[in-house]
Amino acid sequence: MSDTVSSPRTPPRTVVIAGGNGGLGRRIADDLAARGIDITILTRSIDDRSPHRQVHWDGRSQGDWVAALDTGAQTAVINLAGRLVDCRPTASNIAELRRSRVEPTRALVEAARGLRTPLAHWVQASTTAIWSDAGETWCTEDTPVPDGLPQMTGVAAPWEAAAADAPCDHVVVLRTSIVLDSGSPALQRLTRLVRLGLGGRVSSGRQWVSWIHIDDWLAVVRAGLDLDPDVTLPSGVVVVATDNPVRNAELMATLRAQLRRPAAPPTPKPLLQLGAVLLRSDAQLGLTGRRARSTVLKNAGFRFAHPDLDGALADVLGASTPN
């Protein structure tokens, strides 16, 4: 990727979304289509409920799907392809998490090299979990990535590396934190626990939680496509998180308040680990955290519509009441 552009950047007319039938993919597809952008979704499984054009691909090899990129117009790619991270942290599962991200990214890069008209923009998904458990460190775009750590550090680093030589002048890598969206599996699981009376802090409750409201996530993606005339994002890494991370204890307390639930006992680490086994999940998702914020967004003039957790959850949960 390069920060040097040969001509002024212009917004795309066509956007191809790899992994566009996932939760965030559907959200950005609908958002962009409502703004008059032509949408094509690359998917392994056609969804008959989707209103958008879908093209089948295997996420590994070149095929007829490449024609979706070669429109001869201002075309951009949003790469969200990858398996959900909520699974047991076995060696085979971690390898599959990595493969499901790296292989599609490499396939897209290879396809882009052969296009008649270069891509206008490339928005590449990644995660703040690349910093593993960062403790009290403030993680920004300049924070070094640790070497040799398991879980998502070992997945996200090669994921980003696979897009490093994408043949596009404007490549924005989104290290996204937890996205607060009513349809997200993570938030749905947390709200279920709170409604069951299990919404206490996890372990010490001091682990940091970085987050962003879905509306702000969509706005960051639009800025990465030059669709916001007031925000110009440079090529490179962007931390997609508000300036106000919270500790796990505060997150759970705020959720309880929004759902009108009383205080709940904490979940000890051994109990969380047992529950993760039963649910085929990963206890480290609740035991580790990152204290992240973006200097790039601030310097670019980006303003969060939902900067504080209480207001963001109130908006996402709406008029939720206990069931």
Short mmCIF file of C-alpha atoms in Angstrom, two decimals:
data_model
loop_
_atom_site.label_atom_id
_atom_site.label_comp_id
_atom_site.label_asym_id
_atom_site.label_seq_id
_atom_site.Cartn_x
_atom_site.Cartn_y
_atom_site.Cartn_z
CA MET A 1 0.00 0.00 0.00
CA SER A 2 1.10 3.55 -0.56
CA ASP A 3 0.35 6.96 0.92
CA THR A 4 1.35 8.59 -2.37
CA VAL A 5 -1.45 9.21 -4.85
CA SER A 6 -0.97 10.23 -8.44
CA SER A 7 -4.26 12.12 -8.65
CA PRO A 8 -6.90 13.50 -6.28
CA ARG A 9 -8.95 10.75 -4.68
CA THR A 10 -12.61 10.47 -5.61
CA PRO A 11 -15.35 8.45 -3.93
CA PRO A 12 -16.22 5.08 -5.49
CA ARG A 13 -19.34 4.41 -7.51
CA THR A 14 -19.14 0.66 -6.98
CA VAL A 15 -18.18 -1.20 -3.79
CA VAL A 16 -17.42 -4.92 -3.64
CA ILE A 17 -17.78 -6.37 -0.14
CA ALA A 18 -16.03 -9.65 0.65
CA GLY A 19 -17.86 -11.24 3.56
CA GLY A 20 -20.81 -8.96 2.94
CA ASN A 21 -23.41 -11.37 4.30
CA GLY A 22 -22.01 -11.19 7.83
CA GLY A 23 -23.44 -8.84 10.45
CA LEU A 24 -21.21 -5.85 9.71
CA GLY A 25 -21.22 -6.64 6.00
CA ARG A 26 -25.00 -6.40 5.81
CA ARG A 27 -24.94 -3.14 7.74
CA ILE A 28 -22.41 -1.40 5.50
CA ALA A 29 -24.00 -2.81 2.33
CA ASP A 30 -27.39 -1.33 3.27
CA ASP A 31 -25.78 1.94 4.37
CA LEU A 32 -23.87 2.45 1.13
CA ALA A 33 -26.72 1.31 -1.11
CA ALA A 34 -28.97 3.93 0.53
CA ARG A 35 -26.39 6.51 -0.60
CA GLY A 36 -26.58 5.42 -4.22
CA ILE A 37 -23.51 3.17 -4.28
CA ASP A 38 -23.68 0.04 -6.44
CA ILE A 39 -23.07 -2.96 -4.16
CA THR A 40 -21.74 -6.42 -4.98
CA ILE A 41 -21.23 -9.02 -2.25
CA LEU A 42 -18.68 -11.80 -2.57
CA THR A 43 -19.96 -14.76 -0.58
CA ARG A 44 -19.46 -18.48 -0.11
CA SER A 45 -23.19 -18.91 0.52
CA ILE A 46 -25.85 -16.97 -1.37
CA ASP A 47 -28.43 -15.40 0.95
CA ASP A 48 -31.84 -15.24 -0.71
CA ARG A 49 -32.92 -12.55 1.78
CA SER A 50 -30.28 -10.08 0.68
CA PRO A 51 -31.43 -7.25 -1.60
CA HIS A 52 -27.91 -6.82 -2.99
CA ARG A 53 -26.17 -8.42 -5.94
CA GLN A 54 -24.26 -11.50 -4.78
CA VAL A 55 -21.45 -13.34 -6.49
CA HIS A 56 -20.27 -16.73 -5.31
CA TRP A 57 -16.58 -17.28 -4.54
CA ASP A 58 -14.61 -19.83 -2.57
CA GLY A 59 -12.39 -17.23 -0.91
CA ARG A 60 -9.24 -18.95 -2.17
CA SER A 61 -8.93 -19.22 -5.92
CA GLN A 62 -9.46 -16.93 -8.88
CA GLY A 63 -12.67 -17.33 -10.82
CA ASP A 64 -15.60 -15.60 -12.47
CA TRP A 65 -16.02 -13.43 -9.37
CA VAL A 66 -13.00 -11.34 -10.41
CA ALA A 67 -15.20 -9.66 -13.04
CA ALA A 68 -17.07 -7.95 -10.19
CA LEU A 69 -13.89 -5.97 -9.46
CA ASP A 70 -13.13 -5.13 -13.08
CA THR A 71 -15.95 -2.69 -13.79
CA GLY A 72 -13.83 0.01 -15.39
CA ALA A 73 -15.43 2.49 -12.98
CA GLN A 74 -14.43 3.90 -9.59
CA THR A 75 -14.50 0.58 -7.71
CA ALA A 76 -13.59 -0.05 -4.07
CA VAL A 77 -13.17 -3.18 -1.97
CA ILE A 78 -14.25 -3.71 1.61
CA ASN A 79 -12.71 -6.92 2.92
CA LEU A 80 -14.59 -8.33 5.93
CA ALA A 81 -14.16 -12.03 5.13
CA GLY A 82 -13.42 -14.26 8.09
CA ARG A 83 -14.92 -16.79 10.48
CA LEU A 84 -16.49 -15.54 13.73
CA VAL A 85 -13.96 -15.57 16.58
CA ASP A 86 -16.34 -17.00 19.20
CA CYS A 87 -15.04 -20.57 19.25
CA ARG A 88 -12.89 -22.86 21.37
CA PRO A 89 -9.21 -21.80 21.26
CA THR A 90 -7.91 -25.08 19.89
CA ALA A 91 -4.94 -25.16 17.54
CA SER A 92 -7.19 -26.24 14.66
CA ASN A 93 -9.75 -23.51 15.34
CA ILE A 94 -7.07 -20.80 15.53
CA ALA A 95 -5.60 -22.09 12.28
CA GLU A 96 -9.07 -21.91 10.71
CA LEU A 97 -9.60 -18.35 12.01
CA ARG A 98 -6.31 -17.40 10.36
CA ARG A 99 -6.96 -19.26 7.11
CA SER A 100 -10.49 -17.84 6.75
CA ARG A 101 -8.99 -14.34 6.77
CA VAL A 102 -5.63 -14.67 5.08
CA GLU A 103 -6.71 -16.76 2.08
CA PRO A 104 -9.55 -14.44 0.96
CA THR A 105 -7.30 -11.42 1.40
CA ARG A 106 -4.59 -12.98 -0.73
CA ALA A 107 -7.18 -13.93 -3.37
CA LEU A 108 -8.43 -10.34 -3.51
CA VAL A 109 -4.89 -8.96 -3.79
CA GLU A 110 -4.06 -11.37 -6.61
CA ALA A 111 -7.26 -10.46 -8.45
CA ALA A 112 -6.59 -6.74 -8.04
CA ARG A 113 -3.18 -7.09 -9.70
CA GLY A 114 -4.81 -8.14 -12.94
CA LEU A 115 -7.50 -5.49 -13.22
CA ARG A 116 -7.66 -3.18 -16.22
CA THR A 117 -8.60 -0.27 -13.95
CA PRO A 118 -6.92 -0.07 -10.52
CA LEU A 119 -9.16 -0.12 -7.47
CA ALA A 120 -9.97 3.31 -6.05
CA HIS A 121 -10.03 2.32 -2.38
CA TRP A 122 -9.39 -0.72 -0.20
CA VAL A 123 -10.90 -0.94 3.30
CA GLN A 124 -9.39 -3.88 5.16
CA ALA A 125 -10.85 -5.33 8.35
CA SER A 126 -8.66 -6.11 11.35
CA THR A 127 -9.08 -6.00 15.12
CA THR A 128 -7.77 -4.27 18.23
CA ALA A 129 -7.29 -7.79 19.59
CA ILE A 130 -4.06 -7.76 17.60
CA TRP A 131 -2.57 -6.33 20.83
CA SER A 132 -3.76 -9.36 22.82
CA ASP A 133 -4.11 -8.43 26.52
CA ALA A 134 -2.57 -4.96 26.63
CA GLY A 135 -3.17 -4.23 30.30
CA GLU A 136 -3.01 -0.51 31.12
CA THR A 137 -1.24 0.47 27.87
CA TRP A 138 -3.01 2.96 25.65
CA CYS A 139 -3.11 1.32 22.21
CA THR A 140 -3.04 3.72 19.27
CA GLU A 141 -2.02 3.36 15.64
CA ASP A 142 1.65 3.69 16.66
CA THR A 143 1.60 1.02 19.39
CA PRO A 144 3.85 -1.91 18.41
CA VAL A 145 2.22 -5.28 17.81
CA PRO A 146 3.63 -8.05 20.05
CA ASP A 147 5.34 -11.05 18.50
CA GLY A 148 4.44 -14.68 18.86
CA LEU A 149 1.27 -14.40 20.95
CA PRO A 150 -1.61 -16.83 20.38
CA GLN A 151 -5.25 -16.19 19.62
CA MET A 152 -6.16 -13.10 17.61
CA THR A 153 -2.65 -11.61 17.65
CA GLY A 154 -1.55 -14.66 15.72
CA VAL A 155 -4.54 -14.26 13.42
CA ALA A 156 -4.70 -10.49 12.88
CA ALA A 157 -1.02 -9.89 12.18
CA PRO A 158 -0.90 -12.21 9.11
CA TRP A 159 -4.36 -10.96 8.12
CA GLU A 160 -3.03 -7.41 7.86
CA ALA A 161 0.20 -8.60 6.24
CA ALA A 162 -1.80 -10.31 3.49
CA ALA A 163 -3.17 -6.91 2.44
CA ALA A 164 0.11 -5.02 2.81
CA ASP A 165 0.95 -5.13 -0.91
CA ALA A 166 -2.55 -4.57 -2.24
CA PRO A 167 -2.22 -2.69 -5.58
CA CYS A 168 -4.26 0.32 -4.52
CA ASP A 169 -3.14 3.84 -3.63
CA HIS A 170 -5.55 4.15 -0.71
CA VAL A 171 -5.62 1.20 1.72
CA VAL A 172 -7.17 1.73 5.14
CA VAL A 173 -6.79 -1.04 7.74
CA LEU A 174 -9.52 -0.89 10.39
CA ARG A 175 -8.44 -2.27 13.76
CA THR A 176 -11.98 -2.47 15.05
CA SER A 177 -12.96 -2.76 18.71
CA ILE A 178 -16.26 -4.21 19.96
CA VAL A 179 -19.07 -2.84 17.79
CA LEU A 180 -22.23 -2.04 19.72
CA ASP A 181 -25.07 -3.16 17.50
CA SER A 182 -28.37 -4.71 18.55
CA GLY A 183 -27.79 -7.56 16.10
CA SER A 184 -24.24 -8.42 17.13
CA PRO A 185 -23.75 -11.87 18.71
CA ALA A 186 -21.49 -10.44 21.43
CA LEU A 187 -24.00 -7.84 22.64
CA GLN A 188 -26.89 -10.30 22.37
CA ARG A 189 -25.01 -12.76 24.60
CA LEU A 190 -24.22 -10.07 27.17
CA THR A 191 -27.81 -8.84 27.32
CA ARG A 192 -29.08 -12.41 27.77
CA LEU A 193 -26.71 -12.90 30.70
CA VAL A 194 -27.84 -9.63 32.29
CA ARG A 195 -31.51 -10.57 31.93
CA LEU A 196 -30.76 -13.94 33.55
CA GLY A 197 -29.24 -12.17 36.55
CA LEU A 198 -25.67 -13.08 35.56
CA GLY A 199 -24.53 -9.61 34.55
CA GLY A 200 -21.85 -9.04 37.16
CA ARG A 201 -18.24 -8.15 36.44
CA VAL A 202 -16.05 -10.86 34.95
CA SER A 203 -13.18 -11.93 37.19
CA SER A 204 -11.55 -8.75 38.57
CA GLY A 205 -13.61 -6.57 36.22
CA ARG A 206 -10.57 -4.39 35.59
CA GLN A 207 -9.90 -5.56 32.03
CA TRP A 208 -10.41 -2.76 29.51
CA VAL A 209 -13.16 -2.83 26.90
CA SER A 210 -12.79 -0.62 23.83
CA TRP A 211 -15.95 -0.12 21.83
CA ILE A 212 -17.70 1.83 19.07
CA HIS A 213 -21.36 2.37 18.19
CA ILE A 214 -22.46 0.83 14.89
CA ASP A 215 -23.33 4.26 13.47
CA ASP A 216 -19.80 5.48 14.12
CA TRP A 217 -18.31 2.30 12.65
CA LEU A 218 -20.30 2.90 9.47
CA ALA A 219 -19.12 6.51 9.42
CA VAL A 220 -15.47 5.42 9.70
CA VAL A 221 -15.90 3.03 6.77
CA ARG A 222 -17.48 5.79 4.68
CA ALA A 223 -14.55 8.04 5.54
CA GLY A 224 -12.21 5.27 4.40
CA LEU A 225 -13.99 5.38 1.04
CA ASP A 226 -13.74 9.18 0.81
CA LEU A 227 -17.51 9.47 1.11
CA ASP A 228 -17.27 12.03 3.92
CA PRO A 229 -16.13 15.41 2.54
CA ASP A 230 -15.18 16.56 6.06
CA VAL A 231 -12.91 13.62 6.96
CA THR A 232 -9.89 12.50 4.93
CA LEU A 233 -8.30 9.31 6.19
CA PRO A 234 -4.73 8.54 5.08
CA SER A 235 -3.63 5.08 4.06
CA GLY A 236 -2.56 2.89 6.95
CA VAL A 237 -3.93 1.58 10.22
CA VAL A 238 -6.91 3.22 11.90
CA VAL A 239 -8.02 2.26 15.41
CA VAL A 240 -11.82 2.09 15.29
CA ALA A 241 -12.78 2.85 18.89
CA THR A 242 -14.15 5.80 20.81
CA ASP A 243 -11.88 7.85 23.06
CA ASN A 244 -13.69 6.44 26.09
CA PRO A 245 -12.93 2.76 26.77
CA VAL A 246 -14.35 1.35 29.99
CA ARG A 247 -13.42 -1.45 32.33
CA ASN A 248 -15.44 -4.64 32.25
CA ALA A 249 -17.09 -3.79 35.57
CA GLU A 250 -18.36 -0.49 34.17
CA LEU A 251 -19.60 -2.13 30.99
CA MET A 252 -21.64 -4.66 32.94
CA ALA A 253 -22.97 -2.05 35.37
CA THR A 254 -24.06 0.16 32.47
CA LEU A 255 -25.78 -2.75 30.76
CA ARG A 256 -27.61 -3.62 33.98
CA ALA A 257 -28.75 -0.03 34.34
CA GLN A 258 -29.98 0.14 30.75
CA LEU A 259 -31.86 -3.16 31.13
CA ARG A 260 -33.13 -2.20 34.60
CA ARG A 261 -31.54 -5.12 36.35
CA PRO A 262 -30.17 -5.08 39.91
CA ALA A 263 -26.58 -5.69 40.92
CA ALA A 264 -25.33 -9.18 40.13
CA PRO A 265 -22.58 -11.32 41.64
CA PRO A 266 -19.25 -11.40 39.80
CA THR A 267 -18.36 -14.29 37.52
CA PRO A 268 -15.14 -15.86 38.87
CA LYS A 269 -12.49 -16.84 36.34
CA PRO A 270 -12.90 -20.63 36.90
CA LEU A 271 -16.66 -20.36 36.34
CA LEU A 272 -16.12 -18.36 33.14
CA GLN A 273 -13.65 -20.95 31.91
CA LEU A 274 -16.12 -23.76 32.60
CA GLY A 275 -18.92 -21.89 30.88
CA ALA A 276 -16.71 -21.26 27.86
CA VAL A 277 -16.12 -24.99 27.52
CA LEU A 278 -19.84 -25.72 27.69
CA LEU A 279 -20.65 -22.97 25.18
CA ARG A 280 -17.73 -23.88 22.90
CA SER A 281 -16.37 -20.37 23.33
CA ASP A 282 -13.09 -18.82 24.46
CA ALA A 283 -12.79 -17.55 28.04
CA GLN A 284 -10.01 -15.18 26.98
CA LEU A 285 -12.59 -13.08 25.12
CA GLY A 286 -13.89 -12.01 28.52
CA LEU A 287 -10.64 -12.07 30.50
CA THR A 288 -8.43 -9.94 28.24
CA GLY A 289 -8.82 -6.39 27.03
CA ARG A 290 -7.38 -3.40 25.23
CA ARG A 291 -7.42 0.28 26.15
CA ALA A 292 -7.52 1.67 22.63
CA ARG A 293 -8.19 5.01 20.97
CA SER A 294 -7.38 6.60 17.62
CA THR A 295 -5.07 9.50 16.96
CA VAL A 296 -5.65 9.16 13.21
CA LEU A 297 -9.40 9.75 13.47
CA LYS A 298 -8.85 12.75 15.72
CA ASN A 299 -6.30 14.28 13.36
CA ALA A 300 -8.60 13.66 10.40
CA GLY A 301 -11.41 15.64 12.04
CA PHE A 302 -13.68 12.66 12.73
CA ARG A 303 -16.36 13.29 15.37
CA PHE A 304 -18.14 10.45 17.16
CA ALA A 305 -21.91 10.61 17.19
CA HIS A 306 -21.93 8.35 20.27
CA PRO A 307 -18.84 9.10 22.37
CA ASP A 308 -20.02 7.78 25.76
CA LEU A 309 -21.06 4.24 26.67
CA ASP A 310 -24.30 5.04 28.48
CA GLY A 311 -25.69 7.03 25.57
CA ALA A 312 -24.46 4.51 23.01
CA LEU A 313 -26.11 1.57 24.78
CA ALA A 314 -29.30 3.54 25.29
CA ASP A 315 -29.45 4.15 21.55
CA VAL A 316 -28.61 0.56 20.59
CA LEU A 317 -30.92 -1.10 23.09
CA GLY A 318 -33.70 1.41 22.53
CA ALA A 319 -36.72 0.79 24.69
CA SER A 320 -35.49 -2.63 25.85
CA THR A 321 -37.22 -3.83 28.98
CA PRO A 322 -36.73 -7.01 31.03
CA ASN A 323 -38.47 -10.05 29.60
#
